[in-house]
Short mmCIF file of N, CA and C and ligand atoms in Angstrom, two decimals:
data_model
loop_
_atom_site.label_atom_id
_atom_site.label_comp_id
_atom_site.label_asym_id
_atom_site.label_seq_id
_atom_site.Cartn_x
_atom_site.Cartn_y
_atom_site.Cartn_z
N VAL A 1 25.73 10.41 8.28
CA VAL A 1 25.78 10.06 6.86
C VAL A 1 26.71 8.86 6.69
N VAL A 2 26.22 7.86 6.00
CA VAL A 2 27.04 6.67 5.75
C VAL A 2 27.57 6.76 4.32
N VAL A 3 28.85 6.64 4.17
CA VAL A 3 29.43 6.64 2.84
C VAL A 3 29.71 5.19 2.46
N TRP A 4 29.04 4.71 1.43
CA TRP A 4 29.17 3.30 1.08
C TRP A 4 30.33 3.05 0.14
N GLY A 5 30.77 4.07 -0.54
CA GLY A 5 31.76 3.82 -1.58
C GLY A 5 31.03 3.26 -2.79
N VAL A 6 31.78 2.86 -3.76
CA VAL A 6 31.17 2.33 -4.97
C VAL A 6 31.87 1.03 -5.33
N ALA A 7 31.12 0.00 -5.65
CA ALA A 7 31.73 -1.25 -6.08
C ALA A 7 30.79 -1.92 -7.06
N GLU A 8 31.39 -2.57 -8.04
CA GLU A 8 30.59 -3.24 -9.06
C GLU A 8 30.68 -4.75 -8.86
N PHE A 9 29.54 -5.42 -8.95
CA PHE A 9 29.51 -6.87 -8.76
C PHE A 9 28.90 -7.53 -9.98
N ASP A 10 29.56 -8.57 -10.45
CA ASP A 10 29.04 -9.35 -11.57
C ASP A 10 28.18 -10.46 -10.99
N VAL A 11 26.90 -10.45 -11.32
CA VAL A 11 25.97 -11.43 -10.73
C VAL A 11 25.46 -12.41 -11.79
N SER A 12 26.21 -12.52 -12.89
CA SER A 12 25.73 -13.34 -14.00
C SER A 12 25.64 -14.82 -13.65
N ASP A 13 26.36 -15.28 -12.64
CA ASP A 13 26.25 -16.71 -12.31
C ASP A 13 25.31 -16.99 -11.14
N VAL A 14 24.55 -15.98 -10.71
CA VAL A 14 23.55 -16.23 -9.67
C VAL A 14 22.35 -16.89 -10.32
N GLN A 15 21.91 -18.02 -9.75
CA GLN A 15 20.80 -18.74 -10.34
C GLN A 15 19.50 -18.36 -9.65
N MET A 16 18.40 -18.61 -10.36
CA MET A 16 17.08 -18.27 -9.85
C MET A 16 16.87 -18.82 -8.44
N GLY A 17 16.37 -17.96 -7.56
CA GLY A 17 16.06 -18.40 -6.21
C GLY A 17 17.27 -18.44 -5.30
N ARG A 18 18.47 -18.22 -5.85
CA ARG A 18 19.68 -18.29 -5.03
C ARG A 18 20.06 -16.89 -4.59
N ARG A 19 20.66 -16.83 -3.45
CA ARG A 19 21.15 -15.55 -2.96
C ARG A 19 22.65 -15.51 -3.15
N CYS A 20 23.14 -14.32 -3.29
CA CYS A 20 24.58 -14.19 -3.29
C CYS A 20 24.89 -13.09 -2.30
N THR A 21 25.93 -13.27 -1.57
CA THR A 21 26.31 -12.29 -0.56
C THR A 21 27.65 -11.71 -0.95
N VAL A 22 27.73 -10.42 -1.02
CA VAL A 22 29.00 -9.79 -1.35
C VAL A 22 29.37 -8.84 -0.22
N LYS A 23 30.64 -8.58 -0.12
CA LYS A 23 31.11 -7.72 0.96
C LYS A 23 31.60 -6.42 0.36
N MET A 24 31.17 -5.33 0.95
CA MET A 24 31.56 -4.04 0.43
C MET A 24 31.90 -3.13 1.59
N ARG A 25 33.15 -2.70 1.62
CA ARG A 25 33.58 -1.84 2.73
C ARG A 25 33.17 -2.42 4.08
N GLY A 26 33.34 -3.72 4.23
CA GLY A 26 33.06 -4.36 5.52
C GLY A 26 31.59 -4.63 5.77
N LYS A 27 30.71 -4.24 4.86
CA LYS A 27 29.28 -4.49 5.07
C LYS A 27 28.82 -5.56 4.08
N LEU A 28 27.91 -6.43 4.55
CA LEU A 28 27.39 -7.45 3.66
C LEU A 28 26.24 -6.89 2.84
N VAL A 29 26.24 -7.21 1.57
CA VAL A 29 25.12 -6.87 0.71
C VAL A 29 24.52 -8.18 0.22
N LEU A 30 23.22 -8.33 0.41
CA LEU A 30 22.53 -9.54 0.01
C LEU A 30 21.86 -9.30 -1.33
N ILE A 31 22.13 -10.17 -2.28
CA ILE A 31 21.57 -10.03 -3.62
C ILE A 31 20.81 -11.30 -3.94
N ARG A 32 19.60 -11.15 -4.40
CA ARG A 32 18.80 -12.34 -4.72
C ARG A 32 18.12 -12.18 -6.06
N LEU A 33 18.21 -13.23 -6.88
CA LEU A 33 17.50 -13.29 -8.14
C LEU A 33 16.14 -13.93 -7.86
N ARG A 34 15.06 -13.19 -8.10
CA ARG A 34 13.73 -13.64 -7.69
C ARG A 34 12.92 -14.16 -8.88
N SER A 35 12.12 -15.18 -8.62
CA SER A 35 11.28 -15.76 -9.67
C SER A 35 10.04 -14.89 -9.85
N ALA A 36 9.33 -15.11 -10.98
CA ALA A 36 8.09 -14.38 -11.23
C ALA A 36 7.08 -14.64 -10.11
N ALA A 37 7.04 -15.87 -9.62
CA ALA A 37 6.10 -16.20 -8.54
C ALA A 37 6.44 -15.44 -7.26
N GLU A 38 7.72 -15.34 -6.96
CA GLU A 38 8.13 -14.61 -5.75
C GLU A 38 7.80 -13.11 -5.89
N ILE A 39 8.03 -12.57 -7.06
CA ILE A 39 7.72 -11.15 -7.28
C ILE A 39 6.22 -10.93 -7.11
N ALA A 40 5.43 -11.83 -7.69
CA ALA A 40 3.97 -11.70 -7.58
C ALA A 40 3.52 -11.80 -6.13
N THR A 41 4.13 -12.73 -5.39
CA THR A 41 3.78 -12.88 -3.97
C THR A 41 4.07 -11.60 -3.20
N GLU A 42 5.23 -11.03 -3.43
CA GLU A 42 5.60 -9.81 -2.68
C GLU A 42 4.71 -8.63 -3.07
N ASN A 43 4.34 -8.57 -4.35
CA ASN A 43 3.47 -7.48 -4.79
C ASN A 43 2.05 -7.60 -4.24
N ALA A 44 1.67 -8.83 -3.89
CA ALA A 44 0.31 -9.06 -3.41
C ALA A 44 0.15 -8.79 -1.91
N VAL A 45 1.26 -8.52 -1.21
CA VAL A 45 1.17 -8.30 0.24
C VAL A 45 0.51 -6.93 0.50
N PRO A 46 -0.61 -6.92 1.23
CA PRO A 46 -1.25 -5.63 1.52
C PRO A 46 -0.37 -4.77 2.42
N LEU A 47 -0.31 -3.50 2.12
CA LEU A 47 0.53 -2.60 2.94
C LEU A 47 0.12 -2.66 4.41
N ALA A 48 -1.17 -2.88 4.66
CA ALA A 48 -1.66 -2.91 6.04
C ALA A 48 -1.03 -4.05 6.84
N HIS A 49 -0.47 -5.06 6.17
CA HIS A 49 0.17 -6.18 6.87
C HIS A 49 1.62 -5.86 7.23
N LEU A 50 2.09 -4.70 6.83
CA LEU A 50 3.51 -4.40 6.99
C LEU A 50 3.76 -3.40 8.11
N ARG A 51 4.76 -3.68 8.89
CA ARG A 51 5.16 -2.76 9.95
C ARG A 51 5.81 -1.51 9.36
N ASP A 52 6.69 -1.71 8.42
CA ASP A 52 7.40 -0.62 7.73
C ASP A 52 6.85 -0.64 6.30
N GLN A 53 5.88 0.21 6.04
CA GLN A 53 5.04 0.06 4.85
C GLN A 53 5.70 0.56 3.57
N GLU A 54 6.29 -0.38 2.86
CA GLU A 54 6.87 -0.09 1.55
C GLU A 54 6.38 -1.16 0.58
N THR A 55 6.00 -0.73 -0.62
CA THR A 55 5.64 -1.72 -1.63
C THR A 55 6.92 -2.39 -2.13
N ASP A 56 6.75 -3.57 -2.70
CA ASP A 56 7.91 -4.25 -3.28
C ASP A 56 8.50 -3.39 -4.39
N GLU A 57 7.63 -2.79 -5.16
CA GLU A 57 8.06 -1.96 -6.30
C GLU A 57 8.99 -0.82 -5.87
N GLU A 58 8.72 -0.28 -4.69
CA GLU A 58 9.54 0.83 -4.19
C GLU A 58 10.95 0.38 -3.80
N ARG A 59 11.13 -0.93 -3.65
CA ARG A 59 12.38 -1.44 -3.10
C ARG A 59 13.32 -2.06 -4.13
N VAL A 60 12.91 -2.01 -5.38
CA VAL A 60 13.73 -2.65 -6.41
C VAL A 60 13.92 -1.72 -7.61
N VAL A 61 15.02 -1.92 -8.31
CA VAL A 61 15.24 -1.24 -9.58
C VAL A 61 14.69 -2.12 -10.70
N ASN A 62 15.11 -3.38 -10.68
CA ASN A 62 14.59 -4.41 -11.59
C ASN A 62 13.97 -5.46 -10.67
N PRO A 63 12.65 -5.72 -10.80
CA PRO A 63 11.99 -6.62 -9.85
C PRO A 63 12.63 -7.99 -9.71
N GLU A 64 13.35 -8.44 -10.73
CA GLU A 64 14.00 -9.75 -10.63
C GLU A 64 15.09 -9.77 -9.57
N TRP A 65 15.64 -8.62 -9.28
CA TRP A 65 16.77 -8.58 -8.36
C TRP A 65 16.42 -7.81 -7.10
N LEU A 66 16.68 -8.43 -5.97
CA LEU A 66 16.56 -7.70 -4.70
C LEU A 66 17.97 -7.46 -4.18
N VAL A 67 18.25 -6.24 -3.80
CA VAL A 67 19.57 -5.87 -3.27
C VAL A 67 19.34 -5.16 -1.94
N VAL A 68 19.80 -5.75 -0.85
CA VAL A 68 19.62 -5.16 0.48
C VAL A 68 20.89 -5.35 1.31
N LEU A 69 21.00 -4.54 2.32
CA LEU A 69 22.14 -4.70 3.24
C LEU A 69 21.85 -5.84 4.20
N GLY A 70 22.87 -6.64 4.51
CA GLY A 70 22.72 -7.77 5.41
C GLY A 70 22.90 -7.34 6.87
N ILE A 71 22.10 -6.38 7.28
CA ILE A 71 22.21 -5.85 8.64
C ILE A 71 20.80 -5.80 9.23
N CYS A 72 20.52 -6.65 10.20
CA CYS A 72 19.19 -6.65 10.82
C CYS A 72 18.93 -5.27 11.43
N THR A 73 17.73 -4.76 11.21
CA THR A 73 17.42 -3.39 11.68
C THR A 73 17.07 -3.37 13.17
N HIS A 74 17.15 -4.52 13.83
CA HIS A 74 16.95 -4.50 15.28
C HIS A 74 18.26 -4.06 15.94
N LEU A 75 19.22 -4.95 16.02
CA LEU A 75 20.48 -4.59 16.66
C LEU A 75 21.69 -4.92 15.80
N GLY A 76 21.45 -5.17 14.53
CA GLY A 76 22.57 -5.24 13.60
C GLY A 76 23.19 -6.60 13.33
N CYS A 77 22.55 -7.69 13.76
CA CYS A 77 23.09 -9.01 13.41
C CYS A 77 22.95 -9.25 11.90
N VAL A 78 23.59 -10.33 11.46
CA VAL A 78 23.51 -10.68 10.03
C VAL A 78 22.38 -11.71 9.85
N PRO A 79 21.36 -11.37 9.08
CA PRO A 79 20.25 -12.33 8.87
C PRO A 79 20.71 -13.52 8.04
N ILE A 80 20.06 -14.67 8.26
CA ILE A 80 20.39 -15.91 7.55
C ILE A 80 19.54 -16.01 6.28
N ASN A 81 20.21 -16.35 5.19
CA ASN A 81 19.53 -16.54 3.90
C ASN A 81 18.59 -17.73 3.93
N ASN A 82 17.53 -17.65 3.12
CA ASN A 82 16.64 -18.79 2.92
C ASN A 82 16.05 -19.31 4.21
N ALA A 83 15.66 -18.42 5.07
CA ALA A 83 15.15 -18.87 6.36
C ALA A 83 14.04 -17.94 6.82
N GLY A 84 13.33 -18.40 7.83
CA GLY A 84 12.25 -17.58 8.38
C GLY A 84 10.90 -17.95 7.78
N GLU A 85 9.87 -17.45 8.42
CA GLU A 85 8.50 -17.81 8.04
C GLU A 85 8.06 -17.20 6.72
N PHE A 86 8.80 -16.23 6.23
CA PHE A 86 8.38 -15.54 4.99
C PHE A 86 9.36 -15.80 3.85
N HIS A 87 10.23 -16.83 4.06
CA HIS A 87 11.10 -17.36 2.99
C HIS A 87 12.14 -16.37 2.50
N GLY A 88 12.39 -15.34 3.29
CA GLY A 88 13.41 -14.38 2.88
C GLY A 88 14.64 -14.55 3.74
N TRP A 89 14.70 -13.83 4.85
CA TRP A 89 15.82 -13.92 5.77
C TRP A 89 15.30 -14.00 7.20
N PHE A 90 16.11 -14.64 8.02
CA PHE A 90 15.76 -14.77 9.44
C PHE A 90 16.95 -14.31 10.26
N CYS A 91 16.69 -13.47 11.23
CA CYS A 91 17.76 -13.04 12.13
C CYS A 91 17.65 -13.85 13.42
N PRO A 92 18.64 -14.69 13.68
CA PRO A 92 18.55 -15.59 14.82
C PRO A 92 18.80 -14.89 16.16
N CYS A 93 19.31 -13.69 16.14
CA CYS A 93 19.66 -13.04 17.41
C CYS A 93 18.45 -12.88 18.31
N HIS A 94 17.35 -12.37 17.76
CA HIS A 94 16.14 -12.20 18.56
C HIS A 94 14.89 -12.59 17.78
N GLY A 95 15.08 -13.23 16.63
CA GLY A 95 13.92 -13.77 15.90
C GLY A 95 13.17 -12.81 15.01
N SER A 96 13.86 -12.11 14.14
CA SER A 96 13.16 -11.27 13.17
C SER A 96 13.07 -11.99 11.83
N HIS A 97 11.88 -11.95 11.24
CA HIS A 97 11.62 -12.63 9.96
C HIS A 97 11.42 -11.56 8.88
N TYR A 98 12.15 -11.69 7.79
CA TYR A 98 12.02 -10.77 6.66
C TYR A 98 11.52 -11.55 5.45
N ASP A 99 10.76 -10.86 4.59
CA ASP A 99 10.23 -11.54 3.41
C ASP A 99 11.19 -11.43 2.22
N VAL A 100 10.73 -11.84 1.05
CA VAL A 100 11.59 -11.90 -0.13
C VAL A 100 11.76 -10.50 -0.76
N SER A 101 11.17 -9.51 -0.10
CA SER A 101 11.44 -8.12 -0.46
C SER A 101 12.35 -7.49 0.62
N GLY A 102 12.75 -8.30 1.60
CA GLY A 102 13.58 -7.78 2.70
C GLY A 102 12.78 -6.94 3.69
N ARG A 103 11.47 -7.12 3.69
CA ARG A 103 10.63 -6.33 4.60
C ARG A 103 10.41 -7.09 5.90
N ILE A 104 10.42 -6.35 6.98
CA ILE A 104 10.22 -6.99 8.28
C ILE A 104 8.76 -7.45 8.40
N ARG A 105 8.58 -8.72 8.77
CA ARG A 105 7.22 -9.26 8.84
C ARG A 105 6.88 -9.78 10.24
N LYS A 106 7.92 -10.10 11.03
CA LYS A 106 7.63 -10.65 12.36
C LYS A 106 8.90 -10.55 13.20
N GLY A 107 8.74 -10.28 14.49
CA GLY A 107 9.90 -10.18 15.36
C GLY A 107 10.17 -8.72 15.71
N PRO A 108 11.24 -8.48 16.46
CA PRO A 108 11.45 -7.15 17.04
C PRO A 108 12.02 -6.08 16.12
N ALA A 109 12.55 -6.44 14.97
CA ALA A 109 13.16 -5.42 14.11
C ALA A 109 12.10 -4.41 13.68
N PRO A 110 12.43 -3.12 13.74
CA PRO A 110 11.42 -2.09 13.45
C PRO A 110 11.27 -1.78 11.96
N LEU A 111 12.32 -2.02 11.20
CA LEU A 111 12.35 -1.52 9.82
C LEU A 111 12.75 -2.61 8.85
N ASN A 112 12.45 -2.37 7.58
CA ASN A 112 12.86 -3.27 6.51
C ASN A 112 14.38 -3.25 6.36
N LEU A 113 14.93 -4.32 5.78
CA LEU A 113 16.36 -4.29 5.44
C LEU A 113 16.59 -3.12 4.48
N VAL A 114 17.69 -2.44 4.67
CA VAL A 114 17.96 -1.22 3.90
C VAL A 114 18.35 -1.55 2.47
N VAL A 115 17.76 -0.83 1.54
CA VAL A 115 18.15 -0.94 0.13
C VAL A 115 19.22 0.12 -0.11
N PRO A 116 20.43 -0.31 -0.46
CA PRO A 116 21.48 0.69 -0.71
C PRO A 116 21.27 1.33 -2.08
N PRO A 117 21.88 2.46 -2.33
CA PRO A 117 21.81 3.00 -3.69
C PRO A 117 22.57 2.09 -4.65
N TYR A 118 21.96 1.77 -5.77
CA TYR A 118 22.64 0.93 -6.76
C TYR A 118 22.00 1.12 -8.12
N LYS A 119 22.72 0.67 -9.14
CA LYS A 119 22.14 0.66 -10.49
C LYS A 119 22.78 -0.48 -11.27
N PHE A 120 22.13 -0.85 -12.36
CA PHE A 120 22.67 -1.87 -13.23
C PHE A 120 23.52 -1.22 -14.30
N THR A 121 24.73 -1.72 -14.47
CA THR A 121 25.57 -1.19 -15.54
C THR A 121 25.43 -2.05 -16.79
N ASP A 122 25.01 -3.30 -16.65
CA ASP A 122 24.43 -4.06 -17.74
C ASP A 122 23.53 -5.11 -17.10
N ALA A 123 22.99 -6.03 -17.87
CA ALA A 123 21.97 -6.92 -17.33
C ALA A 123 22.44 -7.70 -16.11
N ALA A 124 23.72 -7.94 -15.99
CA ALA A 124 24.20 -8.79 -14.90
C ALA A 124 25.31 -8.12 -14.09
N LYS A 125 25.35 -6.81 -14.13
CA LYS A 125 26.36 -6.11 -13.32
C LYS A 125 25.68 -5.03 -12.50
N ILE A 126 25.91 -5.08 -11.21
CA ILE A 126 25.28 -4.14 -10.31
C ILE A 126 26.35 -3.25 -9.69
N LEU A 127 26.12 -1.96 -9.82
CA LEU A 127 27.04 -0.99 -9.24
C LEU A 127 26.40 -0.47 -7.97
N ILE A 128 27.01 -0.76 -6.85
CA ILE A 128 26.43 -0.38 -5.56
C ILE A 128 27.21 0.81 -5.00
N GLY A 129 26.48 1.79 -4.58
CA GLY A 129 27.13 2.95 -3.94
C GLY A 129 26.80 4.24 -4.65
FE1 LIG B 1 18.16 -9.16 14.55
FE2 LIG B 1 17.76 -8.58 17.13
S1 LIG B 1 19.50 -8.16 15.93
S2 LIG B 1 16.47 -9.66 15.77
#
């Protein structure tokens, strides 16, 4: 059992398409404000194309915001923002590509980036944990 603790982050200055990385109890949390086009793209991905089959809808509380842990599910490296063939994250350690839903699309990682428990305490404040 992993205990994440609880921390609140103000994301009101995150701009569209930009990622913000916050640190919580030594773990990186990747937060991204997604455009309508990006949300539509992720929703249009057929489940059959996914190794770890989760819809985008299942991975978000508010579709505009993606919140995932910055820990590659292969061997735990930190994925790079705004990189990779699917415009989400790229893990340079062994070449895993994640999409804008944090889902694994190519490379050795077996699973999608983990979505931690979180909720919005107002439109621009995210309580993680
Ligand atoms: Fe990320 Fe191996 S640790 S691809």
